[in-house]
XYZ file of C-alpha atoms in Angstrom:
154
model
C 116.309 78.701 147.069
C 117.126 78.321 143.401
C 114.652 81.116 142.515
C 116.196 83.396 145.145
C 119.674 82.778 143.723
C 118.424 83.498 140.206
C 116.737 86.728 141.356
C 119.917 87.869 143.118
C 121.982 87.229 139.975
C 119.533 89.256 137.874
C 119.667 92.135 140.384
C 123.460 92.033 140.439
C 123.669 92.062 136.622
C 121.154 94.926 136.414
C 123.101 96.952 138.978
C 126.297 96.625 136.905
C 124.710 97.871 133.654
C 125.151 101.587 134.478
C 128.825 100.982 135.191
C 129.327 99.275 131.838
C 127.817 102.167 129.900
C 129.826 104.848 131.727
C 133.148 103.102 131.214
C 132.932 103.520 127.428
C 134.046 106.986 126.328
C 132.968 108.008 122.845
C 135.385 110.205 120.908
C 134.566 113.893 121.206
C 133.519 115.367 117.864
C 135.865 117.662 115.962
C 134.419 121.121 115.267
C 134.641 122.434 111.694
C 133.863 126.168 111.465
C 132.219 127.530 108.322
C 131.079 131.092 107.584
C 128.307 131.999 105.170
C 128.113 135.383 103.523
C 125.940 136.271 100.542
C 125.927 133.342 98.087
C 129.066 131.654 99.441
C 130.991 129.933 102.196
C 134.169 131.962 102.747
C 136.521 129.180 103.925
C 136.637 127.069 100.739
C 136.814 130.164 98.520
C 139.595 131.720 100.599
C 137.979 135.145 100.745
C 134.706 136.987 101.034
C 133.519 138.281 97.672
C 131.149 140.895 99.130
C 128.118 139.783 97.113
C 125.015 141.827 97.927
C 121.878 139.728 98.149
C 118.336 140.161 99.343
C 117.307 136.584 98.606
C 117.885 133.306 96.794
C 117.164 134.779 93.340
C 120.147 137.143 93.686
C 122.450 134.211 94.500
C 121.159 132.170 91.568
C 122.072 135.034 89.223
C 125.477 135.592 90.856
C 126.318 131.875 90.736
C 125.207 131.623 87.110
C 127.884 134.218 86.296
C 130.706 133.153 88.627
C 129.858 129.896 90.419
C 131.788 127.466 88.206
C 134.962 129.556 88.261
C 134.751 130.101 92.027
C 134.131 126.402 92.654
C 137.091 125.407 90.447
C 139.355 127.607 92.608
C 137.893 126.519 95.939
C 139.587 124.163 98.381
C 138.311 120.733 99.359
C 137.958 119.897 103.042
C 139.688 116.569 103.768
C 138.833 114.710 106.975
C 139.114 111.275 108.561
C 136.010 109.203 109.377
C 134.461 110.007 112.727
C 132.181 112.387 114.630
C 132.076 116.054 113.619
C 130.216 119.232 114.427
C 129.903 121.691 111.563
C 129.499 125.106 113.203
C 127.990 127.391 110.569
C 127.714 131.166 111.041
C 125.471 133.580 109.138
C 127.699 136.628 108.686
C 125.560 139.580 107.583
C 123.116 137.760 105.302
C 119.734 139.459 105.905
C 117.628 136.306 105.606
C 117.617 132.836 107.191
C 120.209 130.361 105.988
C 120.766 126.652 106.358
C 123.324 123.927 105.778
C 123.182 120.707 103.757
C 125.965 118.086 103.826
C 125.390 114.925 101.789
C 127.212 112.235 99.853
C 128.297 112.948 96.275
C 127.122 110.769 93.389
C 125.917 107.342 94.506
C 127.141 108.312 97.981
C 124.037 110.465 98.221
C 122.147 107.219 98.818
C 124.662 105.459 101.068
C 126.548 108.098 103.081
C 125.247 109.981 106.126
C 123.810 113.456 105.705
C 122.807 116.383 107.847
C 120.751 119.471 107.086
C 118.825 122.244 108.735
C 117.728 125.840 108.454
C 116.787 128.689 110.752
C 120.240 130.273 110.793
C 119.543 133.999 111.278
C 121.902 136.933 110.687
C 124.794 137.057 113.142
C 124.102 133.639 114.666
C 125.782 130.233 114.511
C 124.299 126.764 114.558
C 125.854 123.332 115.066
C 125.176 120.387 112.754
C 126.263 117.003 114.173
C 127.255 114.072 111.961
C 129.453 110.980 112.034
C 131.202 110.864 108.672
C 132.137 107.675 106.826
C 134.779 107.408 104.102
C 133.607 108.876 100.795
C 133.045 112.040 98.796
C 130.559 114.666 99.968
C 129.123 118.026 98.969
C 128.039 120.817 101.284
C 126.026 123.893 100.409
C 123.154 126.119 101.456
C 119.947 125.780 99.450
C 118.431 128.889 101.118
C 121.406 131.108 100.208
C 122.266 129.209 97.047
C 125.973 128.445 97.085
C 128.090 126.215 94.892
C 128.323 122.551 95.942
C 131.632 122.649 97.805
C 133.628 119.421 98.114
C 134.475 117.439 101.232
C 136.474 114.190 101.176
C 136.605 111.661 103.999
C 139.443 109.132 103.789
C 141.086 106.749 106.270
């Protein structure tokens, strides 16, 4: 009888597990929209510069001439910790792009990061991440851009 009671308790507990997991609602991620054009993200720079590029070498030359000045005038994204989707669009860049978000400084070792490529002309791609407090950079290594700043604070 004792074994039957124990088995019934185990079955009851197992049957309640699905209910426990469905009663917890995770916060929906906030979507951050970013647009890439040749050698830049337009949102932090406040405008599209109209750079013409056929590949990474063009962007390296453009950024060598203007990257520091453009970065100094760019805005920093400020967010609270939590789940985010960075929706990145390739607007008229004739080659595949990507996205790389990582911690700045020592944060590169301790903060979460997300990256990926395969972003073709005219398409968007979502990059999911749960951000923790700290300083971050985001950029595109395939369409070399400046390292734009992102700050996450409580």
